[in-house]
Coordinates of C-alpha atoms in Angstrom, one line a residue:
Chain D
X17 CA -33.8 -33.1 -18.3
X18 CA -31.5 -31.1 -20.6
X19 CA -29.7 -34.3 -21.6
X20 CA -33.0 -36.1 -22.3
X21 CA -34.2 -33.1 -24.4
X22 CA -30.9 -33.1 -26.3
X23 CA -31.1 -36.8 -26.9
X24 CA -34.6 -36.6 -28.3
X25 CA -33.7 -33.8 -30.6
X26 CA -30.7 -35.6 -31.9
X27 CA -32.8 -38.8 -32.4
X28 CA -35.5 -37.0 -34.3
X29 CA -32.9 -35.2 -36.5
X30 CA -31.2 -38.5 -37.2
X31 CA -34.5 -40.1 -38.1
X32 CA -35.6 -37.2 -40.3
X33 CA -32.3 -37.3 -42.1
X34 CA -32.6 -41.0 -42.7
X35 CA -36.2 -40.6 -44.0
X36 CA -35.1 -37.7 -46.3
X37 CA -32.2 -39.7 -47.6
X38 CA -34.4 -42.8 -48.3
X39 CA -36.9 -40.6 -50.0
X40 CA -34.1 -39.1 -52.2
X41 CA -32.9 -42.6 -53.1
X42 CA -36.4 -43.6 -54.2
X43 CA -37.2 -40.3 -56.0
X44 CA -33.8 -40.7 -57.8
X45 CA -34.7 -44.3 -58.6
X46 CA -31.6 -45.6 -56.8
X47 CA -33.6 -48.7 -55.8
X48 CA -30.7 -51.0 -55.1
X49 CA -29.1 -48.4 -52.7
X50 CA -32.5 -48.1 -51.0
X51 CA -32.7 -51.9 -50.6
X52 CA -29.2 -51.8 -48.9
X53 CA -30.9 -49.9 -46.1
X54 CA -33.4 -52.5 -45.1
X55 CA -32.5 -55.2 -42.5
X56 CA -32.5 -58.8 -43.5
X57 CA -35.5 -59.5 -41.3
X58 CA -37.5 -56.5 -42.6
X59 CA -41.3 -56.6 -42.4
X60 CA -42.8 -54.2 -44.9
X61 CA -46.6 -54.0 -45.1
X62 CA -49.2 -52.0 -46.9
X63 CA -52.6 -53.3 -45.7
X64 CA -55.8 -52.7 -47.7
X65 CA -58.0 -50.1 -46.2
X66 CA -61.8 -50.2 -46.4
X67 CA -64.5 -47.6 -45.6
X68 CA -66.0 -48.8 -42.3
X69 CA -68.4 -47.5 -39.8
X70 CA -66.9 -45.3 -37.0
X71 CA -67.7 -48.1 -34.5
X72 CA -65.4 -50.5 -36.3
X73 CA -62.1 -50.9 -34.5
X74 CA -60.0 -50.7 -37.6
X75 CA -60.2 -49.9 -41.3
X76 CA -57.1 -51.9 -42.1
X77 CA -57.1 -55.5 -43.1
X78 CA -55.0 -58.0 -41.2
X79 CA -54.9 -60.4 -44.1
X80 CA -55.2 -58.4 -47.3
X81 CA -52.4 -56.2 -48.5
X82 CA -51.1 -54.2 -51.5
X83 CA -47.6 -55.2 -50.4
X84 CA -46.4 -57.6 -47.7
X85 CA -42.7 -57.9 -48.2
X86 CA -39.6 -59.3 -46.7
X87 CA -35.9 -58.8 -47.7
X88 CA -36.1 -61.3 -50.6
X89 CA -39.3 -60.1 -52.2
X90 CA -38.2 -56.4 -51.9
X91 CA -35.0 -57.4 -53.7
X92 CA -37.1 -59.0 -56.4
X93 CA -39.2 -55.9 -56.7
X94 CA -36.3 -53.4 -56.8
X95 CA -34.4 -55.5 -59.3
X96 CA -37.5 -55.9 -61.5
X97 CA -38.4 -52.2 -61.4
X98 CA -34.8 -51.4 -62.5
X99 CA -35.1 -53.6 -65.6
X100 CA -35.2 -52.1 -69.1
X101 CA -38.4 -54.2 -69.6
X102 CA -40.4 -52.9 -66.7
X103 CA -42.9 -51.0 -68.9
X104 CA -44.7 -49.4 -66.0
X105 CA -41.5 -47.6 -65.1
X106 CA -40.0 -47.1 -68.5
X107 CA -40.3 -44.3 -69.2
X108 CA -40.2 -43.9 -65.4
X109 CA -42.9 -42.1 -63.5
X110 CA -41.6 -39.0 -61.7
X111 CA -42.1 -39.0 -58.0
X112 CA -41.6 -36.4 -55.3
X113 CA -41.8 -37.6 -51.7
X114 CA -42.8 -35.1 -49.1
X115 CA -41.9 -36.4 -45.6
X116 CA -43.3 -34.6 -42.6
X117 CA -44.7 -34.8 -39.0
X118 CA -41.9 -37.1 -37.8
X119 CA -42.8 -38.4 -34.4
X120 CA -40.4 -40.5 -32.3
X121 CA -42.7 -42.9 -30.4
X122 CA -40.2 -45.0 -28.4
X123 CA -36.5 -45.9 -28.5
X124 CA -33.9 -48.1 -27.0
X125 CA -30.2 -48.2 -27.7
X126 CA -30.8 -50.5 -30.6
X127 CA -34.2 -49.5 -32.1
X128 CA -36.3 -46.4 -32.7
X129 CA -40.0 -46.5 -33.3
X130 CA -41.5 -43.6 -35.2
X131 CA -44.3 -42.3 -37.2
X132 CA -44.2 -40.0 -40.2
X133 CA -46.6 -38.6 -42.8
X134 CA -45.8 -39.0 -46.5
X135 CA -47.3 -37.4 -49.6
X136 CA -46.0 -38.7 -53.0
X137 CA -46.7 -36.6 -56.0
X138 CA -46.4 -38.8 -59.1
X139 CA -46.4 -37.6 -62.7
X140 CA -46.2 -39.4 -66.0
X141 CA -45.6 -38.4 -69.6
X142 CA -47.0 -34.9 -70.3
X143 CA -49.7 -35.1 -67.7
X144 CA -50.2 -31.9 -65.8
X145 CA -52.6 -33.4 -63.2
X146 CA -50.3 -35.6 -61.0
X147 CA -51.5 -38.6 -58.9
X148 CA -51.3 -37.9 -55.2
X149 CA -50.7 -40.6 -52.7
X150 CA -51.2 -39.7 -49.0
X151 CA -50.2 -42.0 -46.1
X152 CA -48.9 -42.4 -42.6
X153 CA -45.9 -44.7 -42.0
X154 CA -45.1 -46.5 -38.8
X155 CA -41.5 -47.5 -38.9
X156 CA -38.9 -49.2 -36.7
X157 CA -35.3 -48.3 -37.4
X158 CA -32.5 -50.4 -36.1
X159 CA -28.8 -49.7 -35.5
X160 CA -26.6 -51.7 -37.8
X161 CA -23.0 -51.0 -38.7
X162 CA -23.5 -50.7 -42.5
X163 CA -26.6 -48.6 -42.1
X164 CA -27.1 -44.9 -42.9
X165 CA -25.1 -42.5 -40.9
X166 CA -25.6 -38.7 -41.2
X167 CA -22.2 -37.1 -41.6
X168 CA -22.5 -35.2 -38.3
X169 CA -23.5 -38.3 -36.3
X170 CA -21.2 -40.2 -33.9
X171 CA -23.8 -43.0 -33.5
X172 CA -24.1 -46.3 -35.4
X173 CA -25.9 -46.6 -38.8
X174 CA -29.6 -46.9 -39.2
X175 CA -31.6 -49.4 -41.2
X176 CA -35.3 -49.9 -41.7
X177 CA -36.5 -53.0 -39.8
X178 CA -40.3 -52.6 -40.0
X179 CA -42.6 -50.5 -41.9
X180 CA -46.4 -50.4 -42.0
X181 CA -47.9 -48.0 -44.5
X182 CA -51.4 -46.7 -43.6
X183 CA -52.8 -45.3 -46.8
X184 CA -55.5 -42.7 -46.9
X185 CA -57.0 -44.4 -49.9
X186 CA -59.4 -47.4 -50.2
X187 CA -58.9 -47.3 -54.0
X188 CA -55.3 -46.7 -55.1
X189 CA -55.5 -43.4 -57.0
X190 CA -52.7 -44.2 -59.4
X191 CA -52.6 -46.9 -62.1
X192 CA -50.1 -49.1 -60.5
X193 CA -47.9 -49.3 -57.4
X194 CA -44.7 -49.8 -59.3
X195 CA -43.0 -47.6 -56.7
X196 CA -41.9 -48.2 -53.1
X197 CA -43.8 -46.3 -50.4
Chain N
X17 CA -74.0 -20.0 -79.7
X18 CA -73.4 -18.2 -83.0
X19 CA -75.1 -19.2 -86.2
X20 CA -71.8 -20.4 -87.8
X21 CA -70.9 -22.7 -84.9
X22 CA -74.4 -24.2 -85.0
X23 CA -74.0 -24.9 -88.7
X24 CA -70.6 -26.5 -88.4
X25 CA -71.9 -28.7 -85.5
X26 CA -74.9 -29.8 -87.4
X27 CA -72.7 -30.8 -90.3
X28 CA -70.7 -33.2 -88.1
X29 CA -71.8 -36.5 -86.6
X30 CA -74.0 -36.6 -83.6
X31 CA -73.2 -39.1 -80.7
X32 CA -76.0 -41.5 -81.7
X33 CA -75.0 -41.3 -85.4
X34 CA -71.5 -42.0 -84.5
X35 CA -72.5 -45.0 -82.4
X36 CA -74.6 -46.3 -85.2
X37 CA -71.8 -45.9 -87.7
X38 CA -69.3 -47.7 -85.5
X39 CA -71.6 -50.6 -84.6
X40 CA -72.7 -50.9 -88.3
X41 CA -69.1 -51.0 -89.5
X42 CA -68.0 -53.4 -86.8
X43 CA -70.2 -56.1 -88.2
X44 CA -68.0 -56.0 -91.3
X45 CA -64.7 -55.4 -89.6
X46 CA -65.1 -58.4 -87.3
X47 CA -65.4 -60.6 -90.4
X48 CA -61.9 -59.6 -91.3
X49 CA -60.6 -59.7 -87.8
X50 CA -60.6 -56.0 -87.0
X51 CA -62.2 -53.9 -84.3
X52 CA -62.9 -50.2 -84.5
X53 CA -60.6 -48.6 -82.0
X54 CA -63.1 -45.8 -81.3
X55 CA -65.1 -48.2 -79.1
X56 CA -62.3 -48.0 -76.5
X57 CA -63.1 -44.3 -75.7
X58 CA -66.4 -42.9 -76.7
X59 CA -69.0 -41.4 -74.5
X60 CA -72.1 -42.6 -76.3
X61 CA -70.7 -46.1 -76.8
X62 CA -69.9 -46.1 -73.1
X63 CA -73.4 -45.1 -72.0
X64 CA -74.9 -47.8 -74.3
X65 CA -72.5 -50.4 -72.7
X66 CA -73.9 -49.4 -69.2
X67 CA -77.5 -50.0 -70.3
X68 CA -77.1 -52.8 -72.9
X69 CA -74.3 -54.8 -71.4
X70 CA -74.1 -54.2 -67.7
X71 CA -77.9 -53.6 -67.6
X72 CA -78.6 -56.9 -69.4
X73 CA -75.9 -59.4 -68.7
X74 CA -75.2 -61.6 -65.6
X75 CA -72.6 -59.5 -63.8
X76 CA -70.4 -60.9 -61.0
X77 CA -71.1 -59.5 -57.6
X78 CA -68.9 -61.4 -55.2
X79 CA -68.0 -64.7 -53.6
X80 CA -70.2 -66.4 -51.0
X81 CA -67.1 -66.6 -48.7
X82 CA -67.1 -62.8 -48.5
X83 CA -70.4 -62.8 -46.6
X84 CA -70.2 -66.1 -44.6
X85 CA -72.5 -65.0 -41.7
X86 CA -76.1 -63.7 -41.7
X87 CA -75.9 -59.9 -41.8
X88 CA -72.5 -59.8 -43.5
X89 CA -72.5 -57.3 -46.3
X90 CA -70.2 -55.7 -48.9
X91 CA -70.9 -52.7 -51.2
X92 CA -70.6 -53.7 -54.8
X93 CA -71.4 -52.2 -58.2
X94 CA -73.1 -53.6 -61.3
X95 CA -71.6 -51.4 -64.0
X96 CA -71.6 -48.1 -62.1
X97 CA -74.8 -48.8 -60.2
X98 CA -74.6 -49.1 -56.3
X99 CA -75.7 -52.3 -54.7
X100 CA -75.3 -54.1 -51.4
X101 CA -74.3 -57.7 -51.5
X102 CA -75.7 -59.1 -48.3
X103 CA -76.5 -62.4 -46.6
X104 CA -79.8 -61.8 -44.9
X105 CA -80.8 -63.1 -41.5
X106 CA -82.3 -66.2 -43.1
X107 CA -79.0 -67.0 -44.9
X108 CA -80.3 -65.9 -48.3
X109 CA -77.9 -63.9 -50.5
X110 CA -79.5 -60.7 -51.8
X111 CA -78.3 -57.9 -54.0
X112 CA -80.1 -54.8 -52.7
X113 CA -80.1 -51.4 -54.5
X114 CA -78.2 -49.0 -52.2
X115 CA -80.8 -46.3 -52.3
X116 CA -83.6 -45.4 -49.8
X117 CA -87.1 -45.7 -51.2
X118 CA -87.9 -42.4 -49.7
X119 CA -85.4 -39.9 -51.1
X120 CA -82.7 -42.1 -52.6
X121 CA -79.9 -41.7 -50.1
X122 CA -77.5 -44.5 -49.6
X123 CA -78.8 -46.8 -46.9
X124 CA -75.4 -48.5 -46.6
X125 CA -72.3 -46.3 -46.4
X126 CA -69.6 -48.6 -45.2
X127 CA -67.8 -50.8 -47.6
X128 CA -68.4 -53.9 -45.5
X129 CA -69.7 -55.0 -42.2
X130 CA -72.4 -57.0 -40.4
X131 CA -75.8 -55.6 -39.6
X132 CA -79.4 -56.7 -39.0
X133 CA -80.7 -53.4 -40.4
X134 CA -79.8 -50.6 -42.7
X135 CA -80.9 -47.3 -41.5
X136 CA -81.1 -44.3 -43.9
X137 CA -79.2 -41.4 -42.3
X138 CA -81.5 -38.9 -44.0
X139 CA -84.9 -39.4 -42.3
X140 CA -84.3 -42.6 -40.5
X141 CA -86.2 -45.1 -42.7
X142 CA -85.0 -48.5 -41.6
X143 CA -84.8 -51.7 -43.5
X144 CA -84.1 -55.3 -42.4
X145 CA -81.1 -57.0 -44.1
X146 CA -83.8 -58.8 -46.2
X147 CA -84.6 -55.4 -47.7
X148 CA -88.0 -55.1 -45.9
X149 CA -89.0 -51.7 -44.7
X150 CA -89.6 -52.0 -40.9
X151 CA -89.3 -48.4 -39.6
X152 CA -90.6 -45.0 -40.8
X153 CA -90.2 -42.2 -38.2
X154 CA -93.6 -40.5 -37.5
X155 CA -95.3 -43.0 -39.7
X156 CA -98.7 -42.5 -37.9
X157 CA -98.5 -38.7 -38.2
X158 CA -97.3 -38.4 -41.8
X159 CA -97.2 -41.7 -43.6
X160 CA -100.3 -43.6 -42.3
X161 CA -101.1 -44.2 -46.0
X162 CA -97.8 -45.9 -46.8
X163 CA -97.8 -49.7 -47.3
X164 CA -94.5 -50.7 -45.8
X165 CA -94.5 -54.1 -47.6
X166 CA -94.5 -52.3 -51.0
X167 CA -91.6 -50.1 -50.0
X168 CA -88.8 -52.5 -49.3
X169 CA -85.4 -51.8 -50.9
X170 CA -85.4 -52.5 -54.6
X171 CA -83.2 -55.5 -55.4
X172 CA -81.6 -57.1 -58.4
X173 CA -84.4 -59.3 -59.9
X174 CA -82.1 -62.2 -60.7
X175 CA -79.4 -63.4 -58.3
X176 CA -77.8 -66.8 -58.5
X177 CA -74.7 -68.6 -57.5
X178 CA -72.5 -71.0 -59.3
X179 CA -70.1 -72.9 -57.1
X180 CA -69.7 -70.0 -54.7
X181 CA -69.6 -67.3 -57.4
X182 CA -72.5 -64.9 -57.0
X183 CA -73.9 -63.1 -60.1
X184 CA -76.8 -60.7 -60.6
X185 CA -78.7 -59.5 -63.6
X186 CA -80.7 -56.3 -63.3
X187 CA -82.7 -56.7 -66.5
X188 CA -86.4 -57.7 -66.0
X189 CA -86.0 -60.8 -68.1
X190 CA -82.9 -63.0 -68.0
X191 CA -81.9 -66.5 -69.0
X192 CA -80.9 -68.7 -66.1
X193 CA -77.3 -68.2 -64.9
X194 CA -76.4 -71.7 -65.9
X195 CA -77.7 -71.1 -69.4
X196 CA -75.8 -67.8 -69.6
X197 CA -72.6 -69.5 -68.5
X198 CA -73.2 -72.3 -71.0
X199 CA -70.0 -74.2 -71.9
X200 CA -68.0 -72.1 -69.4
X201 CA -69.3 -74.3 -66.5
X202 CA -67.2 -77.2 -67.7
X203 CA -64.1 -75.0 -67.2
X204 CA -65.3 -73.3 -64.0
X205 CA -66.0 -76.7 -62.4
X206 CA -62.3 -77.4 -62.7
X207 CA -61.6 -74.5 -60.3
X208 CA -64.7 -74.2 -58.2
X209 CA -66.1 -77.7 -58.0
X210 CA -62.8 -79.6 -57.8
X211 CA -61.6 -77.2 -55.2
X212 CA -63.5 -75.5 -52.5
X213 CA -62.2 -72.0 -52.6
X214 CA -62.5 -69.0 -50.4
X215 CA -61.6 -65.3 -50.8
X216 CA -58.7 -64.2 -48.6
X217 CA -59.5 -60.7 -47.1
X218 CA -60.6 -57.7 -49.1
X219 CA -60.1 -57.0 -52.8
X220 CA -57.4 -54.7 -54.0
X221 CA -58.9 -51.8 -55.9
X222 CA -57.1 -49.3 -58.1
X223 CA -57.8 -46.9 -60.9
X224 CA -56.5 -47.6 -64.4
X225 CA -56.2 -45.3 -67.3
X226 CA -57.7 -47.7 -69.8
X227 CA -61.1 -48.8 -71.0
X228 CA -62.6 -51.8 -69.2
X229 CA -62.5 -53.7 -72.5
X230 CA -58.7 -53.5 -72.9
X231 CA -57.9 -55.9 -70.0
X232 CA -61.0 -57.9 -70.7
X233 CA -59.8 -58.5 -74.2
X234 CA -56.3 -59.4 -72.8
X235 CA -57.8 -61.9 -70.4
X236 CA -59.9 -63.5 -73.2
X237 CA -56.5 -65.0 -74.2
X238 CA -53.8 -62.6 -75.3
X239 CA -51.0 -65.1 -74.7
X240 CA -48.9 -63.5 -77.4
X241 CA -47.9 -60.6 -75.0
X242 CA -46.3 -62.7 -72.3
X243 CA -42.7 -63.0 -73.4
X244 CA -42.4 -59.3 -74.2
X245 CA -44.9 -57.7 -71.8
X246 CA -43.7 -59.6 -68.7
X247 CA -40.0 -60.0 -69.5
X248 CA -39.0 -58.0 -66.5
X249 CA -40.7 -60.4 -64.1
X250 CA -39.6 -63.5 -66.0
X251 CA -36.0 -62.2 -65.9
X252 CA -35.9 -61.9 -62.1
X253 CA -36.9 -65.6 -61.8
X254 CA -40.5 -65.4 -60.6
X255 CA -42.3 -66.5 -63.7
X256 CA -44.4 -69.7 -63.6
X257 CA -42.7 -72.9 -64.6
X258 CA -44.5 -72.7 -68.0
X259 CA -43.5 -69.1 -68.5
X260 CA -39.8 -69.7 -67.7
X261 CA -39.6 -72.8 -69.8
X262 CA -38.8 -75.1 -66.8
X263 CA -41.8 -77.2 -67.8
X264 CA -42.7 -77.5 -71.5
X265 CA -46.3 -77.0 -72.1
X266 CA -49.0 -76.9 -74.8
X267 CA -51.3 -74.0 -74.8
X268 CA -54.9 -74.4 -75.8
X269 CA -57.1 -71.4 -76.6
X270 CA -60.8 -72.2 -76.0
X271 CA -63.0 -70.0 -78.2
X272 CA -66.6 -70.3 -79.4
X273 CA -67.7 -71.1 -75.8
X274 CA -71.0 -69.2 -75.4
X275 CA -69.3 -65.9 -75.4
X276 CA -66.7 -66.8 -72.7
X277 CA -63.1 -67.9 -73.3
X278 CA -60.2 -69.7 -71.7
X279 CA -56.5 -70.3 -72.1
X280 CA -55.2 -73.5 -70.8
X281 CA -51.5 -74.5 -70.5
X282 CA -51.2 -78.3 -70.4
X283 CA -48.1 -80.0 -69.2
X284 CA -47.6 -83.5 -70.6
X285 CA -46.3 -85.2 -67.5
X286 CA -47.1 -88.2 -65.4
X287 CA -47.0 -86.1 -62.2
X288 CA -50.0 -84.1 -61.1
X289 CA -49.6 -80.4 -62.0
X290 CA -52.9 -78.9 -60.7
X291 CA -51.7 -75.3 -61.3
X292 CA -48.7 -75.7 -59.0
X293 CA -50.5 -76.8 -55.9
X294 CA -48.3 -79.3 -53.9
X295 CA -49.5 -82.8 -53.2
X296 CA -50.6 -82.1 -49.6
X297 CA -53.0 -79.4 -50.9
X298 CA -54.2 -81.5 -53.9
X299 CA -55.2 -84.2 -51.4
X300 CA -57.9 -81.8 -50.1
X301 CA -59.6 -81.4 -53.5
X302 CA -62.9 -83.0 -54.3
X303 CA -61.5 -85.6 -56.7
X304 CA -64.9 -87.1 -57.5
X305 CA -66.4 -83.8 -58.6
X306 CA -65.2 -83.9 -62.2
X307 CA -65.6 -86.3 -65.1
X308 CA -62.5 -88.1 -66.3
X309 CA -61.8 -85.7 -69.2
X310 CA -62.1 -82.6 -67.0
X311 CA -60.0 -84.3 -64.3
X312 CA -57.2 -85.0 -66.8
X313 CA -57.2 -81.4 -68.0
X314 CA -57.0 -80.2 -64.4
X315 CA -54.2 -82.6 -63.6
X316 CA -52.1 -81.4 -66.5
X317 CA -52.9 -77.7 -65.9
X318 CA -50.1 -75.2 -65.6
X319 CA -51.3 -71.6 -66.0
X320 CA -55.0 -71.2 -66.8
X321 CA -56.9 -68.0 -67.4
X322 CA -60.1 -66.8 -68.9
X323 CA -63.0 -64.4 -68.8
X324 CA -66.7 -64.7 -68.3
X325 CA -68.5 -62.0 -70.3
X326 CA -68.7 -59.2 -69.7
X327 CA -65.9 -58.3 -67.2
X328 CA -65.0 -61.2 -64.9
X329 CA -61.5 -62.6 -65.5
X330 CA -59.2 -64.9 -63.6
X331 CA -55.8 -66.3 -63.7
X332 CA -54.8 -69.5 -61.9
X333 CA -51.1 -70.2 -61.9
X334 CA -48.2 -71.7 -60.0
X335 CA -45.9 -68.8 -59.0
X336 CA -43.7 -67.3 -56.4
X337 CA -42.7 -63.9 -55.2
X338 CA -39.0 -64.8 -54.7
X339 CA -37.0 -67.3 -56.7
X340 CA -35.7 -68.7 -53.4
X341 CA -39.1 -69.8 -52.2
X342 CA -41.3 -72.7 -53.2
X343 CA -44.0 -71.9 -55.8
X344 CA -47.7 -72.2 -54.8
X345 CA -50.9 -72.3 -56.8
X346 CA -52.6 -68.9 -56.6
X347 CA -56.0 -67.8 -58.0
X348 CA -56.6 -64.2 -58.9
X349 CA -60.2 -63.3 -59.7
X350 CA -60.5 -59.9 -61.2
X351 CA -63.3 -57.6 -62.4
X352 CA -62.8 -54.7 -64.7
X353 CA -65.2 -52.1 -63.5
X354 CA -66.4 -49.5 -66.0
X355 CA -65.9 -46.0 -64.7
X356 CA -66.2 -43.9 -67.8
X357 CA -65.1 -44.1 -71.4
X358 CA -61.4 -45.1 -71.4
X359 CA -61.4 -45.3 -67.6
X360 CA -61.9 -48.2 -65.2
X361 CA -61.3 -49.5 -61.7
X362 CA -59.7 -52.8 -61.3
X363 CA -60.8 -55.2 -58.5
X364 CA -58.7 -58.2 -57.5
X365 CA -59.6 -60.9 -55.2
X366 CA -57.2 -63.7 -54.2
X367 CA -58.7 -67.1 -53.6
X368 CA -57.1 -70.0 -51.7
X369 CA -58.3 -73.7 -51.3
X370 CA -60.5 -73.6 -48.2
X371 CA -59.2 -76.9 -46.8
X372 CA -55.5 -76.0 -47.2
X373 CA -53.4 -75.3 -44.1
X374 CA -53.5 -71.6 -42.9
X375 CA -49.8 -71.0 -43.6
X376 CA -50.3 -72.2 -47.2
X377 CA -53.3 -69.9 -47.7
X378 CA -51.1 -67.0 -46.5
X379 CA -48.5 -67.9 -49.1
X380 CA -51.2 -68.2 -51.8
X381 CA -52.2 -64.6 -50.9
X382 CA -48.7 -63.3 -50.9
X383 CA -47.9 -64.8 -54.3
X384 CA -51.2 -63.6 -55.8
X385 CA -50.6 -60.1 -54.5
X386 CA -47.0 -60.1 -55.8
X387 CA -48.0 -61.3 -59.2
X388 CA -51.3 -59.8 -60.3
X389 CA -52.4 -56.7 -58.3
X390 CA -51.8 -52.9 -58.3
X391 CA -48.3 -53.7 -56.8
X392 CA -47.8 -57.0 -58.6
X393 CA -44.7 -57.8 -60.5
X394 CA -46.6 -58.7 -63.6
X395 CA -49.7 -56.6 -63.7
X396 CA -48.2 -53.0 -63.6
X397 CA -46.4 -53.7 -66.8
X398 CA -49.6 -54.5 -68.6
X399 CA -51.2 -51.4 -67.3
X400 CA -48.1 -49.3 -68.2
X401 CA -48.5 -50.5 -71.8
X402 CA -52.3 -49.9 -71.9
X403 CA -52.0 -46.3 -70.8
X404 CA -52.4 -44.3 -74.0
X405 CA -54.7 -46.7 -76.0
X406 CA -57.6 -44.5 -74.8
X407 CA -56.0 -41.4 -76.2
X408 CA -55.5 -43.0 -79.6
X409 CA -59.1 -44.4 -79.5
X410 CA -60.6 -41.0 -78.7
X411 CA -58.6 -39.2 -81.3
X412 CA -60.0 -37.2 -84.3
X413 CA -57.7 -39.2 -86.5
X414 CA -59.1 -42.5 -85.4
X415 CA -62.6 -41.2 -86.3
X416 CA -61.5 -39.8 -89.6
X417 CA -59.7 -42.9 -90.7
X418 CA -62.1 -45.4 -88.9
X419 CA -59.0 -46.9 -87.4
X420 CA -59.1 -50.5 -86.2
X421 CA -57.2 -52.8 -84.0
X422 CA -56.0 -56.1 -85.5
X423 CA -57.0 -59.6 -84.5
X424 CA -56.0 -61.7 -87.5
X425 CA -53.3 -63.7 -85.8
X426 CA -53.5 -67.3 -86.9
X427 CA -55.5 -66.7 -90.1
X428 CA -52.7 -67.4 -92.5
X429 CA -52.4 -70.6 -94.4
X430 CA -49.4 -71.9 -92.5
X431 CA -50.7 -71.0 -89.1
X432 CA -49.5 -73.1 -86.1
X433 CA -52.8 -72.6 -84.4
X434 CA -55.0 -75.4 -85.4
X435 CA -58.3 -76.8 -84.2
X436 CA -57.8 -79.8 -81.9
X437 CA -60.8 -82.0 -82.7
X438 CA -60.0 -84.3 -79.8
X439 CA -60.5 -81.7 -77.2
X440 CA -63.0 -83.0 -74.7
X441 CA -64.5 -79.8 -73.4
X442 CA -67.0 -77.4 -74.9
X443 CA -66.0 -74.7 -77.4
X444 CA -63.4 -74.9 -80.1
X445 CA -59.9 -75.6 -78.8
X446 CA -57.0 -74.2 -80.7
X447 CA -53.7 -76.0 -80.2
X448 CA -50.8 -73.5 -80.1
X449 CA -53.3 -71.1 -78.7
X450 CA -50.6 -68.4 -78.3
X451 CA -50.8 -67.6 -82.0
X452 CA -54.5 -67.2 -82.6
X453 CA -56.8 -64.2 -81.9
X454 CA -60.0 -66.3 -82.0
X455 CA -60.5 -66.1 -78.2
X456 CA -60.2 -62.3 -78.3
X457 CA -62.4 -61.9 -81.3
X458 CA -65.0 -63.9 -79.4
X459 CA -65.1 -61.1 -76.8
X460 CA -65.8 -58.5 -79.5
X461 CA -68.3 -60.7 -81.3
X462 CA -70.2 -61.2 -78.0
X463 CA -69.8 -57.5 -77.2
X464 CA -71.1 -56.5 -80.6
X465 CA -74.0 -58.9 -80.5
X466 CA -75.0 -57.6 -77.1
X467 CA -74.7 -54.0 -78.1
X468 CA -76.9 -54.5 -81.2
X469 CA -79.5 -57.0 -79.9
X470 CA -83.0 -56.2 -80.9
X471 CA -84.6 -53.8 -78.4
X472 CA -81.2 -52.4 -77.5
X473 CA -82.1 -49.1 -79.2

């Protein structure tokens, strides 16, 4: 029992530190470093949400997305966003990611399934009224040697293998998604 | 309000005076290829657009494939007005006003679904999906005088479909849709008659800090901005074959086409181009649907884009989301929804050939999404550039100087943009269409004409 509790605590701490680290990379616009932390078979999805009746079994589309990415398309996006000619991000928008409510759902020796909440506060130019993006993320982390390792950890590195972003918005409340969620 | 303030206010221009000044002067500025920038952010102009443009024109509502079954519905807006786009139980497409005849509450509150009836949550008045009123609680006790057949939901008086595209006009009197589209049908047939198309999933929707006219103007044919505006996407290798220079093309700008405009990249090649669709997909097209001239233009088409007045644009292109994957032909249909002066909401639908294999349709969606959408590799750069035009347009300085935007490209003596008299389709075709502003001027001519039409006061 004590061992199990300790293991869950360690896992959650490890996941939280990975999420905080990834958020820092994105907030600091180190997009290529972020891309190094996704697995080669990553599935990254941001399905479109619609307002539905309560009786409807889901509000999220299975065929329509804002982003539906793999390793290659994420590489294209991160490279493009880093270009001197990506006008939507030059001057760059300023983002601050607030990660919270981290819940480990399931785990094996190789993979951890978790949920977390994310609020992104995004500002541009001299605007004092920032755009706020609110969402839940369902992630799967996988142990890979060249993944992220917190300095206290004795375990293997972590990479992002699957992410589904469940937005709280049906209309994206910011003028472009030229950022990674 | 103090006396002094009242005096200083009365000395300035009132909203209607300002509107009149702008519209009057625009008649002259258009002649010299200029447009008053103030129209991109002005409250009175905006209110007049809602009544005189969105309240008068045929406005796109949706695609038939979005409501395939009886009872299927989608909430839509015409201008800012709330409507329900529904296929009724008899299979007829209707555009119902989303407001109960009793006290005005929304009778439809979900964005989409399927229903036989809409029931108002306020007092329980119930309407069939045909709009007919069929239920009034305590009718005998309180509404025995009410004629149910006269209290069905109000609906758009004119609804019509062109090759799957559903439009509505809320004005009492309207020309037929075909008459309104005019020469544009010759071009639309190349996409929607040659190819049976269907919408994949739900539209992407996002807010944009720009006036609805700014992207509309762009999609009337601003082909001048591509090398600079979209350099970041072209540099990472996902531009279309015509944008990257892999295939040399000629660009035709189609202006003077009943208020609508198109840009058509033609690739002179023996092989069929068809906007980048591969042979196995081209095989599924309706090859007999077009006349020989149209068919030849379709065969040679690289990127094609255009706009149906007032706010329905499209871009059809061969593209990819990763330089290591095969390009596919993808069709993005977009509507620039007015949401206030200098503010809009963009809607983007991605369409795929109905008879193509499922895995190809999935790729069409992915490439469309990665190219033109809120998170597309091309679109955000446009939007990033447009942010700020509204501030300049709404400025005191713009008003004081009667500042204009400039559409004189291609007017010089040595212009490369020349009229191609051999062009088979309707409208005036400008060869080297990337260096003329005639398409875009057409938008503002049509806009101005609509805003100043007799009775528009």
